[in-house]
Amino acid sequence: MDNELFPIIWFGLIGFALVIYVILDGYSLGIGILFPFIKGAEQRGIMLTTASPFWDGNQTWLVLSVAGLYGTFPLVYSSLLPAMYLPLILMLMCLFFRGMTFEFRSKASSRRSFDIGFCIVTTAVAFLQGMIVGSVIAGLGTDDGNFAENVLSAFSWFGLCTGIALVIGYALLGAAWLVIKTEGQLQKKFYRLIRPLMILFFLAMLAVVAITPLVNEMIAVRWAKWPNLLWLGITAVIMMILAIMTVRSATRRHEKRIFIQIGVMFVLGLVGLVASLYPVMLPPDITLWDAASSRSSQQFLLVGYAALLPITLGYTAYSYWLFRGKVRESEE
């Protein structure tokens, strides 16, 4: 029983870390994606200031999830990495340049080039993350767990769709975050962006859901069975209700509700994806049990995770509490 339980525990822990990363780092990437909608350098500086105490800490969750994957599901790690070498390297380079623009922008005499660079690299990170997810859903060509295709196979047309969807989703998260952290005319601009971004995001999700059965036969079969079809319909209705509630919250100026409702939409989407694939971790055929490391390795790593997870959660919660409130022009 333990041999079956530990992989499930680790699957949940890694998924938890990834969900937190997507939501927290998603809004900071969304800030850069929204730069073209805000023209003033001073206002863009305020946007960056809202995320400056948090953006590097948010990425800790990505490190935790990748480290957990490496130690507890090495077959997934060793199969995924060769398949996604190029997009992963590009993503890491863009994350590096994002940090550079964060730090150097305030010291530069001309901020325009840094603003353009920040917008480009954040959009690229969001797109690449979505593209990787799409390529994984579509399935990787493997032979006994070894990647058997060329590196350019990661750039698929379905990955293009999921990449665009995630860019829109992160922009929506960024707008929701900036509604909470700004005020006055700047805040009104982000309130106005919520409605069109939500419509685009909802349409993008519908497109991805419609295309997914065409690229993954296993998911198509699962979704066609009862009661999976019922749960899919219920999830779609809940997502639609959340989308409507988010637009209404923006109209009624309920600041914090907007971010929470969008965050729930992201969580539902990720949970739906996992439920559609489980117990397969890496399509087409690498399951949770196939990929798991030995029981002793998982037990040993669990001790470290048990110590790191509360510390990281506590640090994250404390930093957000400490830097709560609005960011004003004088603080840029």
XYZ file of C-alpha atoms in Angstrom:
332
model
C 0.000 0.000 0.000
C 2.843 2.409 0.833
C 4.355 1.817 -2.579
C 1.105 3.098 -4.100
C 0.546 5.897 -1.586
C 3.858 7.747 -1.810
C 3.646 8.504 -5.563
C 0.145 9.913 -5.010
C 1.371 12.098 -2.147
C 4.228 13.417 -4.273
C 1.938 13.950 -7.236
C -0.251 16.127 -5.015
C 2.678 18.053 -3.521
C 4.217 18.852 -6.908
C 0.812 19.823 -8.273
C 0.224 22.110 -5.272
C 3.546 23.886 -5.835
C 2.812 24.309 -9.551
C -0.649 25.768 -8.896
C 0.794 28.359 -6.512
C 3.545 29.206 -9.003
C 1.111 29.647 -11.899
C -1.120 32.017 -9.936
C 1.584 34.038 -8.166
C 4.163 34.303 -10.916
C 1.365 34.461 -13.461
C 0.248 37.896 -12.329
C 3.833 39.247 -12.318
C 4.288 38.023 -15.885
C 0.905 39.510 -16.703
C 2.141 42.923 -15.601
C 4.716 42.890 -18.391
C 2.177 41.624 -20.923
C -0.016 44.641 -20.065
C 2.753 47.202 -20.624
C 1.571 48.131 -24.164
C -1.775 49.241 -22.707
C -0.095 51.750 -20.364
C 1.920 54.494 -22.060
C 3.493 56.508 -19.234
C 6.893 55.453 -17.871
C 5.863 56.553 -14.384
C 2.700 54.447 -14.464
C 4.662 51.445 -15.715
C 7.030 51.994 -12.816
C 4.092 51.772 -10.417
C 3.056 48.511 -12.075
C 6.525 47.068 -11.522
C 6.630 48.299 -7.942
C 3.491 46.314 -7.106
C 5.392 43.095 -7.897
C 8.967 44.003 -6.951
C 8.784 42.611 -3.362
C 7.346 39.304 -4.576
C 8.438 38.278 -8.076
C 11.663 36.471 -7.120
C 9.991 34.685 -4.194
C 7.168 33.535 -6.473
C 9.662 31.585 -8.572
C 10.645 29.540 -5.511
C 7.511 27.490 -6.127
C 8.732 26.579 -9.593
C 12.056 25.445 -8.141
C 10.251 23.328 -5.537
C 8.083 21.626 -8.133
C 10.956 20.895 -10.531
C 13.185 19.605 -7.700
C 10.371 17.350 -6.513
C 9.817 16.055 -10.044
C 13.534 15.313 -10.467
C 13.774 13.326 -7.238
C 10.459 11.480 -7.172
C 9.518 10.987 -10.838
C 12.885 10.776 -12.624
C 11.453 9.046 -15.700
C 9.156 12.012 -16.372
C 12.035 14.416 -15.818
C 14.428 12.516 -18.085
C 11.815 12.144 -20.834
C 10.465 15.692 -20.657
C 13.787 17.528 -20.537
C 15.221 16.305 -23.875
C 11.872 16.909 -25.560
C 11.637 20.463 -24.251
C 15.294 21.519 -24.209
C 14.827 24.427 -26.601
C 11.654 25.986 -25.111
C 12.931 25.437 -21.558
C 16.275 27.107 -22.294
C 14.499 30.005 -23.984
C 12.155 30.316 -21.000
C 15.025 30.349 -18.491
C 16.869 32.985 -20.518
C 13.745 35.139 -20.606
C 13.300 34.741 -16.840
C 16.894 35.874 -16.395
C 16.327 38.961 -18.532
C 13.095 39.690 -16.687
C 15.083 39.920 -13.450
C 17.633 42.127 -15.135
C 14.994 44.566 -16.361
C 13.441 44.635 -12.888
C 16.728 45.618 -11.298
C 18.203 47.909 -13.978
C 15.140 49.848 -15.082
C 15.036 52.188 -12.083
C 18.729 53.070 -12.552
C 18.587 53.726 -16.289
C 18.382 57.249 -17.706
C 16.126 55.997 -20.515
C 13.516 53.437 -19.491
C 11.884 52.837 -22.855
C 14.249 50.048 -23.956
C 13.841 48.259 -20.618
C 10.051 48.583 -20.845
C 10.059 47.052 -24.324
C 12.424 44.305 -23.208
C 10.352 43.545 -20.112
C 7.172 43.244 -22.186
C 8.848 40.943 -24.719
C 10.469 38.560 -22.230
C 7.412 38.260 -19.962
C 5.156 37.563 -22.936
C 7.690 35.008 -24.199
C 7.827 33.231 -20.812
C 4.037 32.991 -20.663
C 3.817 31.755 -24.243
C 6.581 29.173 -23.792
C 5.017 27.825 -20.606
C 1.683 27.423 -22.364
C 3.347 25.856 -25.379
C 5.124 23.291 -23.190
C 1.822 22.363 -21.540
C 0.167 21.987 -24.943
C 2.971 19.803 -26.273
C 2.779 17.580 -23.195
C -1.006 17.197 -23.565
C -0.599 16.248 -27.219
C 1.909 13.575 -26.203
C 5.625 13.091 -26.698
C 7.169 10.500 -28.974
C 9.047 8.163 -26.632
C 10.735 4.792 -26.941
C 11.067 2.963 -23.587
C 10.873 6.315 -21.803
C 13.460 7.956 -24.095
C 12.513 10.898 -26.278
C 12.424 9.686 -29.870
C 11.689 12.836 -31.874
C 13.612 15.982 -32.820
C 13.789 19.034 -30.586
C 11.599 21.120 -32.920
C 8.649 18.790 -32.315
C 7.993 20.789 -29.139
C 6.729 23.620 -31.361
C 3.323 22.235 -32.330
C 0.220 23.991 -33.585
C -1.664 22.908 -30.459
C 1.176 24.309 -28.356
C 0.675 27.583 -30.203
C -2.986 27.609 -29.128
C -2.242 26.839 -25.473
C 0.600 29.377 -25.480
C -1.699 32.168 -26.657
C -4.351 31.115 -24.124
C -1.869 31.304 -21.257
C -0.609 34.727 -22.371
C -4.198 36.013 -22.207
C -4.759 34.278 -18.858
C -1.635 35.787 -17.306
C -2.608 39.225 -18.631
C -5.975 38.785 -16.911
C -4.275 37.783 -13.654
C -1.981 40.797 -13.961
C -4.913 43.156 -14.448
C -6.682 41.665 -11.413
C -3.550 42.098 -9.294
C -3.064 45.698 -10.419
C -6.682 46.505 -9.579
C -5.877 45.525 -5.992
C -2.544 47.367 -5.774
C -3.241 50.637 -7.650
C -5.715 53.502 -7.339
C -7.138 56.458 -9.216
C -6.989 56.681 -12.999
C -4.468 53.861 -13.285
C -6.748 51.483 -11.415
C -9.671 52.471 -13.661
C -7.651 51.424 -16.722
C -7.203 47.948 -15.302
C -10.859 47.697 -14.342
C -11.713 48.441 -17.976
C -9.342 45.712 -19.170
C -10.968 42.959 -17.082
C -14.031 42.519 -19.298
C -12.302 42.188 -22.726
C -9.522 40.035 -21.280
C -12.029 37.734 -19.599
C -13.968 37.315 -22.858
C -10.747 36.519 -24.734
C -9.576 34.131 -22.009
C -12.882 32.274 -21.908
C -12.945 31.926 -25.695
C -9.316 30.746 -25.675
C -10.122 28.103 -23.058
C -13.113 26.915 -25.077
C -10.899 26.608 -28.148
C -8.277 24.598 -26.229
C -10.947 22.305 -24.739
C -12.492 21.774 -28.184
C -9.146 20.923 -29.794
C -7.754 18.736 -26.981
C -9.726 15.551 -27.923
C -8.409 15.916 -31.471
C -4.762 15.770 -30.372
C -5.061 13.256 -27.506
C -7.126 10.155 -28.165
C -7.021 9.002 -24.553
C -8.615 12.246 -23.349
C -11.223 12.021 -26.117
C -12.224 8.532 -24.958
C -12.367 9.589 -21.308
C -14.445 12.684 -21.961
C -16.940 10.665 -24.018
C -17.672 8.255 -21.147
C -20.287 8.726 -18.452
C -20.041 10.291 -15.846
C -16.902 12.074 -17.112
C -18.994 13.918 -19.673
C -21.264 15.128 -16.871
C -18.310 16.399 -14.821
C -16.916 18.149 -17.899
C -20.238 19.913 -18.405
C -20.446 20.919 -14.733
C -16.902 22.303 -14.845
C -17.722 24.309 -17.968
C -20.819 25.779 -16.285
C -18.829 26.690 -13.170
C -16.174 28.354 -15.317
C -18.835 30.364 -17.133
C -20.403 31.443 -13.851
C -16.995 32.503 -12.524
C -16.326 34.472 -15.715
C -19.653 36.317 -15.371
C -19.036 36.937 -11.670
C -15.583 38.344 -12.450
C -17.001 40.831 -14.956
C -19.705 41.832 -12.466
C -17.115 42.253 -9.718
C -15.146 44.572 -12.004
C -18.293 46.584 -12.751
C -19.106 46.883 -9.046
C -15.473 47.618 -8.100
C -14.987 44.594 -5.822
C -11.194 44.646 -5.917
C -10.134 41.430 -4.225
C -12.946 39.255 -5.508
C -11.691 39.604 -9.073
C -8.297 38.062 -8.355
C -9.818 35.258 -6.266
C -12.371 34.370 -8.947
C -9.752 34.288 -11.699
C -7.461 32.227 -9.463
C -10.257 29.688 -8.936
C -10.680 29.472 -12.719
C -6.992 28.632 -13.088
C -7.192 26.005 -10.338
C -10.255 24.399 -11.933
C -8.508 24.312 -15.296
C -5.410 22.641 -13.859
C -7.444 20.157 -11.814
C -9.498 19.321 -14.907
C -6.324 18.695 -16.888
C -4.907 16.393 -14.213
C -8.208 14.509 -13.901
C -8.290 14.023 -17.681
C -4.823 12.443 -17.720
C -4.538 10.649 -14.357
C -2.726 8.315 -13.747
C -0.746 9.227 -16.869
C 1.863 11.868 -16.033
C 3.440 12.170 -19.452
C 1.318 11.210 -22.454
C 0.990 8.946 -24.177
C 1.846 6.172 -21.713
C 4.158 7.107 -18.804
C 2.029 6.648 -15.692
C 2.467 7.750 -12.114
C 3.632 4.277 -11.115
C 6.014 3.853 -14.062
C 7.742 7.160 -13.329
C 8.038 6.912 -9.542
C 11.455 6.531 -7.929
C 12.059 4.002 -5.161
C 10.070 4.165 -1.953
C 13.199 5.010 0.082
C 14.020 7.953 -2.213
C 10.511 9.320 -1.928
C 10.527 8.942 1.859
C 13.893 10.680 2.151
C 12.816 13.593 -0.045
C 9.536 13.892 1.803
C 11.456 14.861 4.956
C 13.034 17.790 3.129
C 9.729 18.815 1.573
C 8.026 18.635 4.960
C 10.528 21.223 6.227
C 10.700 23.438 3.131
C 7.006 23.650 2.313
C 5.854 25.304 5.588
C 8.854 27.674 5.499
C 8.108 28.707 1.929
C 4.400 29.088 2.649
C 5.150 31.144 5.757
C 7.631 33.384 3.938
C 5.206 33.913 1.060
C 2.296 34.734 3.361
C 4.420 37.078 5.489
C 5.817 38.974 2.503
C 2.344 39.539 1.065
C 1.052 40.682 4.449
C 4.032 42.978 5.006
C 3.683 44.698 1.616
C -0.114 44.821 1.604
C -1.928 47.954 0.551
C -1.765 50.285 -2.433
C 1.303 51.433 -4.328
C 1.243 55.170 -4.958
C 3.166 57.395 -7.335
C 5.616 58.555 -4.658
C 6.627 54.930 -4.008
C 7.737 54.181 -7.586
